[in-house]
Amino acid sequence: MPIERLGSLSWRCALVALGLLLAGAAGAAQPALLVGTAWYPEQWPQSRWPKDLALMQAAHLDVVRVGEFAWSTMEPREGEYDFAWLDRAIAAAARHHIYVVIGTPTAAPPAWLTSKYPDTLRVAEDGTRAEHGNRQQFSFSSPRYRELARQLVTRLAVRYGHNPDVIGWQIDNELGPPSFDAETRRQFHAWLQRKYGNIASLNRHWTTAYWSQTYDSFDEVPMHSQDENPGLLLDFRHFVTDTWTSYVANQVTALRAYADPRQFITTNTTYWGNQFDQHILSRELDMAAWDEYVPDGHFVWLDQAVQQDLVRGYKNRDFWVMETQPAFVNWWPVNRALPPYAMRELAWQAVGHGANAVLYWQWRSALNGQEQYHGTLLGADGTPVPAYGVVREIAAQMARAAAAIAGTSPRSAVAMLQSYDSRWAIDFQRQQADFRVVKEFDAFYAPLERYAQSVDVISPDTPLTGYRLVVAPALNVLTAAEARHLADYVRAGGHLVLGPRSGMKDAYDALWPQRQPGPLTSLLGGRVEQYYALDSPVPLAGVLGSGQASIWAEALSVRDPAAKVLMRYGQSGQSSDGNGWLDGKPAVISRAVGKGSITYIGAWLDPALMQNVMDDSLRAAHVTPLVAGVSANVEVCERVGAGKRVWILINHGDSTHTIRLPSPAAPLLAGDDTARTASVTLAPHSIHVLEAPLQ
Ligand code: GAL
């Protein structure tokens, strides 16, 4: 269909949609909490669909995601579109009260496209051009690919943008690898030119006099993702972020031109993915979504909780778990199954941290294709496998709780700052191979989450008003603007804690010409005299207890009488255990600033000591737990809004615990949602969801 006709068509669709808008999924009102699955109708005969959908309905599933790899079915030949099957699939789902999210199929271009336009293929850093037969084989910067994608996505938007059963769009699938082809290099050079204006500025910020790297023109700049000048490496990541962002924006624009505003637009991201800055890319989207996997099958609740909070922080609002595993995956060395109780805990934890939907990947395995061994809800024979029963139970319970969840979200008094620039900068030059930024982040997160029971994970430029405590574990890149932002927060009465390696680099990944924490040194009233990579632990002790530092330790100094030393290395006469440079030197210092404070922790602390230090910061900031007196294996989540509080209590452990709630609440899962209780007994691995009015 010629593009100029799309406008009038959308008009007609709009009129039709008006009548249907309130009657999605065959008349049902969309629940506030949805459970669903990834369904690939194009892989199965249409005669099979009613059976699949009836089984989904019997499992209380509310939503299917379809289409995200179906380009060759939607456009079998260039310019020849076939959406009739998708029309039927959506209508069939609606007959079973199942909503649809359409994935734009651009993660898997058809063979005709890549054969006819080989320039759209991604080139790896070693120069190898991708071939057909896998997915993500396209170049993210290719103008031709974007144009082909735009044409297809526009047609999808025109056709389904007003469909009452289509509630949202997922753009592409797990955006990831950049391309190193000639066009990308040209765009990188143009990007650098826009950023720096003239080559002298680039040379200055990257200190290219080093090793004769001086460039005479932007065209001379190489394009690498590792083993390069740190300034170049950080700029390459920024360029990749901007390129993926414009890749997404291309499709968002196509969708928004024709789709109802009620249809959300998202993309699904990978766990702890760091190919690009998710905060920046998420600005294009209405909602964040992620694919939650526990590939080794061992669910560690804090490891997953932090990722839920990370994703919530992409847009500082509720999100979706767009994919999660029915028991096991197929891409780990040993694809152990999550036990049934862990599947339940994982799903409810997601909701507790702000997810409004949990979708299982996938419904039924294609009979052939690369993922035959992945966990599913149906077997190859088309009948339920054991995971189906667990998902049915989860979905039934979520259906009971959905009305209470409506209008609620997690709230936190504590924020952790997650900076992609810092993460990248440390990864470019670890200095201690075991200094894994995510691991260090987790080491700070665990005691904060255990005590406060709610932590926001946000980017360093997010407004901080309302947070009592802000913790930045390794804010290695600290721009001048971020430093001002953090200093303002402290001066306004906030409590800021910086972890090791903070405040070392500027926005260009160049060293600040003052010691750490760079532009926050005078506010801190102290500084890092020297940093040390450790290959064995070093003792440290002080008013917050005693313990060990490992992996990384910085010797601090106090330069302002108002700054206090809270911990020192080798204080207890064990200096021979130290590295010789750290003995007796300050390891943790803090300075009160009006009603606020700034604290610098110079070492990677052992877990017990980290708990002490974080407890101290939490107390100083007057943070209180949501529910007091809870044992370490019980996770407390709270969603607040619309005049109510919903508590989601999850016992991840093997023993029974009884906890007292701050106010009487109605249990929602037990079958009686009217009898209020202020005390809950949690059997091992049990989940309780309770609702109380907001007082
Ligand atoms: C995801 C991907 C899905 C499927 C799944 C298997 O990363 O988005 O398409 O491959 O992994 O675990």
XYZ file of C-alpha atoms and ligand atoms in Angstrom:
707
model
C 0.000 0.000 0.000
C 1.448 3.393 -0.906
C 2.453 5.391 2.122
C 0.385 8.455 1.163
C -2.831 6.465 1.641
C -2.040 5.540 5.191
C -3.320 8.807 6.635
C -6.899 8.459 5.414
C -6.921 4.813 6.373
C -5.936 5.619 9.919
C -8.953 7.920 10.092
C -11.282 5.138 9.252
C -9.549 2.840 11.711
C -9.976 5.504 14.363
C -13.708 5.643 13.807
C -14.006 1.900 14.032
C -11.809 1.876 17.105
C -13.969 4.425 18.899
C -16.676 1.867 19.228
C -14.315 -0.832 20.387
C -11.962 1.073 22.622
C -13.554 0.059 25.867
C -14.151 -3.473 24.790
C -10.704 -5.035 24.451
C -10.086 -8.783 24.613
C -13.693 -9.421 23.751
C -15.279 -7.070 26.207
C -13.100 -7.589 29.265
C -11.568 -4.712 31.252
C -7.797 -4.903 31.204
C -6.483 -6.138 34.578
C -3.832 -4.088 36.400
C -1.661 -7.167 36.734
C -1.214 -9.499 33.810
C 0.338 -12.885 33.262
C 1.145 -14.061 29.792
C 3.422 -15.827 27.399
C 5.340 -15.433 24.158
C 3.257 -17.069 21.469
C 4.448 -17.706 17.943
C 1.291 -18.482 15.935
C 3.269 -18.253 12.687
C 5.067 -21.447 13.645
C 1.869 -23.517 13.863
C -1.128 -24.355 11.673
C -4.057 -22.067 12.341
C -6.196 -25.085 13.141
C -4.098 -25.518 16.271
C -4.580 -21.975 17.600
C -7.957 -22.442 19.340
C -6.494 -25.305 21.336
C -3.479 -23.220 22.385
C -5.618 -20.272 23.355
C -8.057 -22.432 25.296
C -5.136 -23.860 27.262
C -3.865 -20.327 27.911
C -7.260 -19.235 29.092
C -7.492 -22.258 31.363
C -4.166 -21.150 32.875
C -5.625 -17.647 33.511
C -3.221 -16.014 31.062
C -4.228 -12.496 30.073
C -1.733 -11.537 27.404
C 0.401 -12.898 24.575
C 3.339 -11.245 22.917
C 3.416 -12.067 19.232
C 5.287 -11.268 16.092
C 8.738 -10.221 17.225
C 10.552 -12.627 14.921
C 7.919 -12.937 12.196
C 9.176 -10.561 9.504
C 9.423 -13.289 6.873
C 5.776 -14.196 7.548
C 4.582 -10.569 7.582
C 6.493 -9.586 4.445
C 7.346 -12.778 2.579
C 8.654 -10.808 -0.401
C 9.744 -7.217 -0.559
C 6.696 -4.958 -0.520
C 4.263 -7.908 -0.309
C 2.634 -7.894 3.063
C 0.550 -10.563 4.710
C -1.132 -9.624 7.953
C -4.239 -11.740 7.519
C -2.794 -14.436 9.774
C -2.003 -11.854 12.455
C -5.516 -10.411 12.195
C -6.869 -13.894 12.827
C -4.433 -14.641 15.639
C -5.344 -11.428 17.472
C -9.047 -12.008 16.988
C -8.713 -15.608 18.151
C -6.825 -14.484 21.266
C -9.558 -11.937 22.009
C -12.168 -14.659 21.869
C -10.305 -16.176 24.818
C -10.055 -12.802 26.611
C -6.363 -12.584 25.875
C -4.729 -9.255 25.035
C -1.898 -8.863 22.575
C 1.426 -7.062 22.585
C 2.950 -6.887 19.113
C 6.695 -7.147 18.817
C 8.085 -5.344 15.788
C 9.990 -8.092 13.990
C 13.168 -6.201 13.252
C 15.475 -8.407 15.328
C 15.138 -11.059 12.614
C 15.214 -9.716 9.053
C 14.085 -12.097 6.298
C 16.542 -13.806 3.967
C 15.318 -11.859 0.897
C 16.277 -8.657 2.672
C 19.770 -9.590 3.744
C 20.480 -11.234 0.352
C 19.302 -8.250 -1.636
C 20.789 -5.637 0.702
C 23.974 -7.099 2.177
C 24.926 -3.581 3.274
C 22.323 -3.947 6.051
C 24.275 -6.785 7.671
C 26.131 -6.207 10.897
C 29.909 -6.318 10.877
C 31.654 -7.585 14.010
C 34.635 -5.789 15.479
C 37.001 -8.275 13.823
C 35.549 -7.319 10.428
C 33.395 -10.435 9.921
C 30.062 -9.702 8.276
C 27.079 -11.526 9.846
C 25.189 -14.047 7.759
C 21.596 -15.137 7.656
C 20.451 -18.022 9.854
C 20.625 -16.392 13.236
C 19.087 -13.161 14.535
C 20.348 -9.637 15.258
C 22.298 -9.817 12.008
C 21.448 -6.254 10.984
C 23.493 -3.099 11.406
C 21.882 -0.691 13.825
C 23.039 2.349 11.884
C 22.048 1.240 8.376
C 19.763 3.895 6.816
C 18.417 1.278 4.433
C 17.556 -1.121 7.241
C 15.849 1.629 9.167
C 13.814 2.581 6.124
C 12.710 -1.013 5.511
C 11.853 -1.314 9.215
C 9.934 1.962 9.130
C 7.820 0.835 6.202
C 6.870 -2.415 7.897
C 6.266 -0.879 11.325
C 4.109 1.843 9.786
C 1.902 -0.812 8.245
C 1.638 -2.578 11.577
C 0.729 0.694 13.282
C -1.953 1.512 10.704
C -3.437 -1.921 10.953
C -3.315 -2.476 14.703
C -2.846 0.989 16.182
C -6.543 1.201 17.028
C -7.182 -2.464 17.640
C -8.756 -2.693 21.109
C -7.131 -6.053 21.724
C -3.634 -4.767 21.073
C -2.478 -3.083 24.248
C 1.099 -2.291 23.405
C 4.173 -2.589 21.274
C 7.587 -4.030 21.873
C 10.231 -2.582 19.592
C 12.673 -5.129 18.251
C 14.007 -7.637 20.789
C 16.934 -7.243 23.168
C 18.846 -4.563 21.309
C 22.489 -5.320 21.674
C 25.503 -5.699 19.483
C 26.710 -2.644 17.604
C 28.122 -2.863 14.102
C 31.597 -1.901 12.923
C 30.825 -1.455 9.224
C 31.946 1.479 7.104
C 28.653 3.354 7.430
C 28.774 3.109 11.220
C 32.327 4.427 11.174
C 31.229 7.356 9.010
C 28.434 8.099 11.471
C 30.835 7.795 14.411
C 33.069 10.416 12.842
C 30.126 12.726 12.199
C 28.989 12.185 15.790
C 32.443 13.119 17.097
C 32.459 16.186 14.906
C 29.092 17.281 16.286
C 30.249 16.683 19.820
C 33.645 18.364 19.636
C 33.225 20.907 16.855
C 36.901 20.823 16.018
C 39.550 18.163 16.224
C 41.702 20.188 18.618
C 38.998 19.907 21.236
C 38.869 16.119 20.840
C 42.664 15.939 21.045
C 42.620 17.954 24.251
C 39.898 15.959 26.013
C 41.406 12.617 25.017
C 44.997 13.752 25.748
C 46.063 12.399 22.384
C 49.630 13.673 22.728
C 49.939 10.384 24.593
C 51.468 7.707 22.281
C 51.230 10.039 19.252
C 47.482 9.635 19.049
C 47.003 13.233 17.875
C 44.439 13.431 15.054
C 44.343 15.973 12.237
C 40.773 15.190 11.238
C 37.822 13.225 12.581
C 38.156 10.704 9.723
C 41.406 9.472 11.199
C 39.830 8.374 14.475
C 39.640 4.575 14.805
C 36.502 2.851 16.074
C 37.028 0.276 18.803
C 35.182 -1.009 21.831
C 38.230 -2.082 23.840
C 42.003 -1.656 24.247
C 41.974 1.983 23.242
C 42.231 5.465 24.657
C 39.616 5.584 27.484
C 38.217 8.837 26.063
C 37.575 7.140 22.727
C 36.076 4.078 24.408
C 33.625 6.127 26.455
C 32.640 8.203 23.442
C 32.099 5.043 21.435
C 29.613 3.850 24.111
C 27.873 7.214 23.972
C 27.705 6.980 20.200
C 26.302 3.438 20.451
C 23.693 4.696 22.934
C 22.666 7.495 20.597
C 22.585 5.172 17.599
C 20.379 2.605 19.328
C 18.228 5.440 20.608
C 17.670 6.815 17.122
C 17.100 3.255 15.876
C 14.284 2.938 18.424
C 13.011 6.468 17.771
C 12.604 5.595 14.086
C 10.093 2.898 15.026
C 8.476 4.913 17.822
C 7.754 7.698 15.340
C 6.211 5.244 12.905
C 4.041 3.748 15.634
C 3.009 7.010 17.245
C 1.841 8.436 13.946
C -0.990 5.902 13.858
C -1.296 4.132 17.195
C -3.669 5.095 20.004
C -1.910 6.725 22.940
C -3.367 3.997 25.174
C -1.039 1.495 23.464
C 2.283 1.533 25.273
C 5.607 1.346 23.490
C 8.483 -0.493 25.104
C 11.456 -2.674 24.308
C 12.704 -5.690 26.224
C 16.185 -5.507 27.673
C 18.604 -8.090 28.975
C 19.692 -8.470 32.588
C 22.316 -5.922 33.651
C 22.760 -5.193 29.934
C 25.389 -2.525 29.387
C 25.806 -2.205 25.649
C 24.191 1.221 25.849
C 22.815 3.595 28.471
C 19.328 2.325 29.242
C 18.335 5.545 30.984
C 18.892 7.543 27.816
C 17.280 5.057 25.452
C 14.271 4.649 27.751
C 13.355 8.308 27.243
C 11.915 7.214 23.878
C 9.652 4.661 25.520
C 6.482 4.748 27.589
C 7.548 1.918 29.801
C 10.593 -0.219 30.574
C 10.489 -3.986 30.180
C 13.064 -6.672 30.748
C 13.712 -10.344 30.260
C 14.371 -11.974 33.587
C 16.321 -15.204 33.560
C 18.060 -17.191 36.254
C 20.054 -19.332 33.862
C 21.726 -21.584 36.454
C 18.337 -22.207 38.107
C 19.541 -21.009 41.521
C 17.349 -18.129 42.601
C 19.152 -15.696 44.924
C 16.490 -13.195 45.873
C 18.729 -10.165 46.369
C 20.478 -10.744 43.015
C 17.129 -10.624 41.240
C 15.637 -7.850 43.390
C 18.400 -5.433 42.435
C 17.699 -6.030 38.763
C 13.996 -5.349 39.195
C 14.916 -2.060 40.845
C 17.424 -1.302 38.124
C 14.760 -1.709 35.431
C 12.217 0.314 37.434
C 14.848 3.057 37.499
C 15.092 3.262 33.688
C 11.970 5.380 33.734
C 11.380 5.659 37.475
C 8.071 3.920 37.144
C 6.441 0.507 36.918
C 7.557 -1.878 34.231
C 6.926 -5.297 32.732
C 8.813 -8.558 32.905
C 8.410 -9.292 29.219
C 10.056 -12.711 29.399
C 10.898 -15.139 32.148
C 11.697 -18.795 32.223
C 9.265 -21.648 32.644
C 11.667 -23.646 34.877
C 14.795 -23.596 32.684
C 16.653 -22.054 29.769
C 18.829 -23.618 27.082
C 21.810 -21.283 26.969
C 23.749 -21.992 30.170
C 26.382 -24.711 30.688
C 23.974 -26.587 33.015
C 20.398 -25.480 32.443
C 19.095 -26.399 35.878
C 15.363 -25.963 36.432
C 14.155 -23.389 38.942
C 12.208 -25.294 41.597
C 8.446 -24.618 41.470
C 8.613 -22.506 44.638
C 11.343 -20.355 43.058
C 9.144 -19.747 40.000
C 6.429 -18.467 42.337
C 8.824 -16.330 44.371
C 10.420 -14.887 41.246
C 7.074 -13.849 39.786
C 5.757 -12.239 42.973
C 9.054 -10.550 43.672
C 8.833 -8.884 40.270
C 5.377 -7.565 41.117
C 6.595 -6.435 44.524
C 9.295 -4.389 42.856
C 6.965 -2.737 40.372
C 6.232 -5.177 37.544
C 2.675 -5.038 36.262
C 3.020 -8.085 34.031
C 4.997 -11.303 33.947
C 5.228 -13.201 30.644
C 6.701 -16.667 30.253
C 9.030 -17.411 27.404
C 7.776 -19.396 25.652
C 4.430 -21.091 25.213
C 5.524 -24.040 23.127
C 8.814 -24.773 21.470
C 9.004 -24.649 17.709
C 9.598 -28.167 16.463
C 12.858 -27.028 14.971
C 15.042 -23.973 15.385
C 17.817 -23.077 17.811
C 15.873 -23.237 21.077
C 14.366 -26.730 21.116
C 15.547 -27.445 24.662
C 14.296 -24.229 26.314
C 11.668 -24.479 29.021
C 8.079 -24.074 27.792
C 4.551 -24.372 29.086
C 3.526 -26.992 26.529
C 5.525 -29.932 25.278
C 6.209 -30.731 21.636
C 3.049 -32.865 21.801
C 0.981 -29.752 22.507
C -0.068 -30.709 26.029
C 1.007 -29.066 29.313
C 4.385 -29.796 30.883
C 4.793 -29.449 34.687
C 5.684 -25.732 34.520
C 2.222 -25.053 33.067
C 0.620 -26.041 36.368
C 2.854 -23.680 38.349
C 2.160 -20.807 35.978
C -1.576 -21.501 36.168
C -1.374 -21.254 39.945
C 0.667 -18.024 39.790
C -1.728 -16.506 37.277
C -4.796 -17.457 39.311
C -3.335 -15.769 42.378
C -2.291 -12.710 40.450
C -5.813 -12.428 39.082
C -7.070 -12.325 42.679
C -4.614 -9.563 43.599
C -4.902 -7.494 40.411
C -7.591 -5.104 41.632
C -5.599 -4.313 44.769
C -2.405 -3.753 42.772
C -4.134 -1.211 40.508
C -2.744 2.276 41.008
C 0.077 1.207 43.330
C 3.866 1.390 42.939
C 6.915 0.861 45.136
C 8.249 3.900 47.012
C 11.748 4.245 48.418
C 13.526 6.496 50.864
C 16.870 5.143 49.657
C 18.367 5.557 46.206
C 21.410 3.952 44.661
C 23.075 5.677 41.741
C 23.828 3.495 38.758
C 26.040 5.160 36.196
C 26.780 3.491 32.891
C 29.740 5.812 32.327
C 31.288 4.682 35.600
C 30.595 1.055 34.898
C 32.171 1.290 31.463
C 35.136 3.334 32.676
C 36.014 0.722 35.310
C 35.482 -2.138 32.888
C 37.873 -0.524 30.396
C 40.601 -0.572 33.066
C 39.733 -2.829 35.971
C 43.162 -2.603 37.633
C 41.994 -5.530 39.763
C 40.433 -8.179 37.530
C 37.913 -9.091 40.238
C 36.618 -5.548 40.518
C 33.277 -6.315 38.912
C 31.084 -3.293 39.090
C 27.853 -5.273 39.278
C 29.219 -7.425 42.096
C 30.279 -4.355 44.017
C 26.887 -2.759 43.386
C 25.230 -5.895 44.773
C 27.482 -5.741 47.851
C 26.081 -2.298 48.679
C 22.540 -3.121 47.620
C 22.100 -6.213 49.802
C 22.335 -4.518 53.237
C 20.317 -1.524 52.040
C 17.515 -3.646 50.646
C 17.521 -5.996 53.627
C 17.069 -3.086 56.025
C 15.032 -0.516 54.083
C 13.074 -3.149 52.076
C 12.854 -0.770 49.151
C 15.637 0.814 47.126
C 15.396 2.884 43.963
C 18.212 2.354 41.478
C 18.491 5.529 39.446
C 20.821 7.449 37.188
C 23.029 10.099 38.820
C 21.142 12.982 37.218
C 17.725 11.984 38.618
C 16.170 14.545 40.998
C 17.034 13.482 44.541
C 14.492 15.425 46.566
C 12.645 13.066 48.862
C 15.425 10.530 49.266
C 16.817 10.326 52.780
C 19.887 8.408 51.725
C 21.706 8.258 48.382
C 24.451 5.685 47.847
C 26.804 5.658 44.858
C 28.971 2.531 45.046
C 31.648 3.292 42.450
C 30.858 6.611 40.832
C 34.103 6.568 38.907
C 32.996 9.080 36.284
C 31.648 12.084 38.136
C 30.896 14.985 35.850
C 30.999 18.547 37.095
C 27.202 18.779 36.720
C 26.652 15.547 38.661
C 28.986 16.765 41.411
C 26.960 19.984 41.718
C 23.735 17.984 41.788
C 25.041 15.743 44.597
C 26.496 18.652 46.555
C 23.134 20.457 46.350
C 21.454 17.335 47.691
C 23.826 17.165 50.663
C 23.548 20.893 51.394
C 19.767 20.524 51.379
C 20.056 17.947 54.184
C 20.573 14.732 52.205
C 22.929 11.942 53.209
C 25.310 10.848 50.473
C 27.590 7.812 50.594
C 30.262 7.314 47.943
C 31.965 3.955 47.454
C 35.512 3.160 46.337
C 36.799 4.491 43.003
C 34.352 7.408 43.078
C 35.060 10.850 41.661
C 38.124 9.893 39.644
C 37.175 10.779 36.060
C 35.446 13.613 34.248
C 32.817 13.393 31.508
C 35.533 12.518 28.944
C 36.911 9.653 31.019
C 39.964 11.809 31.737
C 41.421 11.860 35.236
C 40.305 14.805 37.306
C 43.360 16.901 38.037
C 42.597 16.594 41.724
C 42.466 13.483 43.868
C 39.262 11.532 44.411
C 36.464 12.320 44.824
C 37.444 15.070 42.389
C 34.929 17.924 42.482
C 33.457 16.656 45.778
C 36.777 16.763 47.651
C 36.164 20.028 49.440
C 32.602 19.063 50.430
C 33.998 15.824 51.863
C 36.803 17.601 53.658
C 39.112 14.761 52.742
C 40.438 12.837 49.790
C 41.982 9.658 48.488
C 45.749 9.753 48.879
C 46.308 6.556 46.915
C 44.358 3.538 45.656
C 45.597 -0.057 45.833
C 44.506 -3.274 44.131
C 44.554 -6.089 46.695
C 45.237 -9.746 46.137
C 44.634 -10.634 49.773
C 42.390 -9.090 52.419
C 43.468 -6.213 54.611
C 42.056 -5.719 58.127
C 40.228 -2.569 59.079
C 38.426 -1.397 62.175
C 36.756 1.631 63.735
C 33.584 2.889 65.341
C 31.513 0.837 62.884
C 33.128 -2.500 63.799
C 35.968 -4.459 62.329
C 36.471 -6.706 59.360
C 38.334 -6.956 56.102
C 38.764 -5.121 52.854
C 39.470 -7.126 49.735
C 39.953 -6.458 46.003
C 40.301 -2.689 46.420
C 41.438 -0.300 49.158
C 42.095 3.407 49.136
C 44.107 5.247 51.759
C 42.159 8.374 52.652
C 43.093 11.528 54.492
C 41.107 14.109 56.366
C 41.779 17.728 55.486
C 38.986 19.515 57.300
C 38.504 19.376 61.081
C 34.789 18.714 60.552
C 35.517 15.447 58.717
C 35.663 12.326 60.894
C 37.514 9.063 60.406
C 35.094 6.169 60.931
C 37.372 3.260 59.988
C 41.106 2.722 59.583
C 43.157 -0.027 58.009
C 45.180 -2.369 60.176
C 44.059 -0.610 63.303
C 44.167 -3.610 65.579
C 47.901 -4.128 65.529
C 47.711 -6.474 62.544
C 49.540 -4.156 60.220
C 51.678 -7.026 58.935
C 48.477 -8.334 57.268
C 48.142 -5.114 55.286
C 49.876 -4.181 52.077
C 52.368 -1.901 53.813
C 50.865 1.309 52.415
C 47.535 1.217 54.114
C 48.560 0.629 57.716
C 46.700 2.936 60.023
C 45.335 5.054 57.181
C 41.673 6.150 57.127
C 39.402 3.834 55.146
C 36.013 5.478 55.746
C 35.542 9.179 56.432
C 32.454 11.318 56.837
C 31.614 14.977 57.154
C 28.405 16.531 58.397
C 27.120 19.335 56.176
C 24.271 21.136 57.942
C 21.605 18.480 58.466
C 23.103 16.352 55.717
C 26.366 14.454 55.365
C 28.812 13.057 52.866
C 30.632 9.794 53.565
C 33.378 8.177 51.517
C 34.054 4.446 51.810
C 37.441 3.696 50.294
C 37.391 -0.091 50.414
C 35.453 -3.088 49.206
C 34.179 -4.294 52.587
C 33.327 -7.803 53.679
C 29.545 -8.420 53.882
C 29.231 -8.170 57.679
C 31.141 -4.928 57.844
C 29.276 -3.565 54.863
C 26.047 -4.301 56.717
C 27.321 -2.343 59.758
C 28.411 0.597 57.669
C 25.168 0.724 55.697
C 23.091 0.291 58.873
C 24.908 3.275 60.309
C 24.194 5.367 57.222
C 20.547 4.284 57.243
C 20.162 5.233 60.888
C 21.879 8.575 60.394
C 19.473 9.277 57.527
C 16.469 8.224 59.657
C 15.444 5.473 57.263
C 13.141 2.922 58.869
C 12.138 -0.511 57.555
C 8.703 -0.809 55.976
C 7.973 -3.724 58.282
C 10.213 -4.123 61.322
C 11.607 -7.312 62.834
C 11.747 -9.376 59.660
C 14.199 -12.248 59.264
C 16.879 -12.164 56.549
C 15.143 -14.651 54.263
C 11.828 -12.854 54.245
C 11.423 -10.255 51.548
C 9.017 -7.416 52.199
C 7.734 -5.446 49.235
C 5.265 -2.625 49.451
C 3.271 -0.942 46.708
C 1.493 2.254 47.596
C -1.098 4.365 45.802
C -4.795 5.005 45.248
C -5.365 5.240 49.010
C -3.978 1.815 49.805
C -0.874 -0.154 50.615
C -0.247 -3.627 49.276
C 2.330 -5.782 51.020
C 3.876 -8.692 49.216
C 5.660 -10.898 51.732
C 7.856 -13.682 50.406
C 9.560 -16.250 52.574
C 12.590 -17.329 50.545
C 13.858 -19.556 53.353
C 13.267 -23.003 54.753
C 11.870 -22.052 58.158
C 8.612 -20.508 59.306
C 8.463 -16.851 60.379
C 5.748 -14.760 61.927
C 5.797 -11.033 61.320
C 3.681 -8.190 62.600
C 2.408 -5.690 60.077
C 2.382 -1.973 60.865
C -1.411 -1.998 60.480
C -4.109 -4.639 59.975
C -4.429 -5.769 56.371
C -6.675 -8.002 54.323
C -5.024 -11.129 52.913
C -5.713 -11.395 49.209
C -4.509 -14.846 48.289
C -5.901 -16.942 51.095
C -9.416 -17.074 49.761
C -10.790 -14.582 52.280
C -9.988 -11.035 51.419
C -12.157 -9.422 54.061
C -10.747 -10.711 57.358
C -8.006 -8.342 58.438
C -4.918 -9.443 60.254
C -1.907 -7.671 61.728
C 0.181 -10.788 62.061
C 1.249 -13.119 59.279
C 2.844 -16.526 59.632
C 4.905 -17.399 56.611
C 5.539 -21.075 56.004
C 8.790 -21.885 54.134
C 8.679 -20.484 50.589
C 5.201 -19.085 51.057
C 3.902 -15.824 49.617
C 1.341 -13.535 51.208
C -0.234 -10.521 49.586
C -2.186 -8.157 51.824
C -3.976 -4.874 51.341
C -4.417 -2.118 53.909
C -5.869 1.354 53.630
C -3.282 4.123 53.516
C -3.418 5.956 56.820
C 15.753 -14.035 25.284
C 15.163 -13.752 23.915
C 14.110 -14.778 23.555
C 14.607 -16.171 23.827
C 15.037 -16.266 25.271
C 15.535 -17.618 25.686
O 16.953 -13.385 25.469
O 14.590 -12.472 23.893
O 13.774 -14.630 22.187
O 15.687 -16.436 22.991
O 16.080 -15.354 25.493
O 15.926 -17.627 27.040
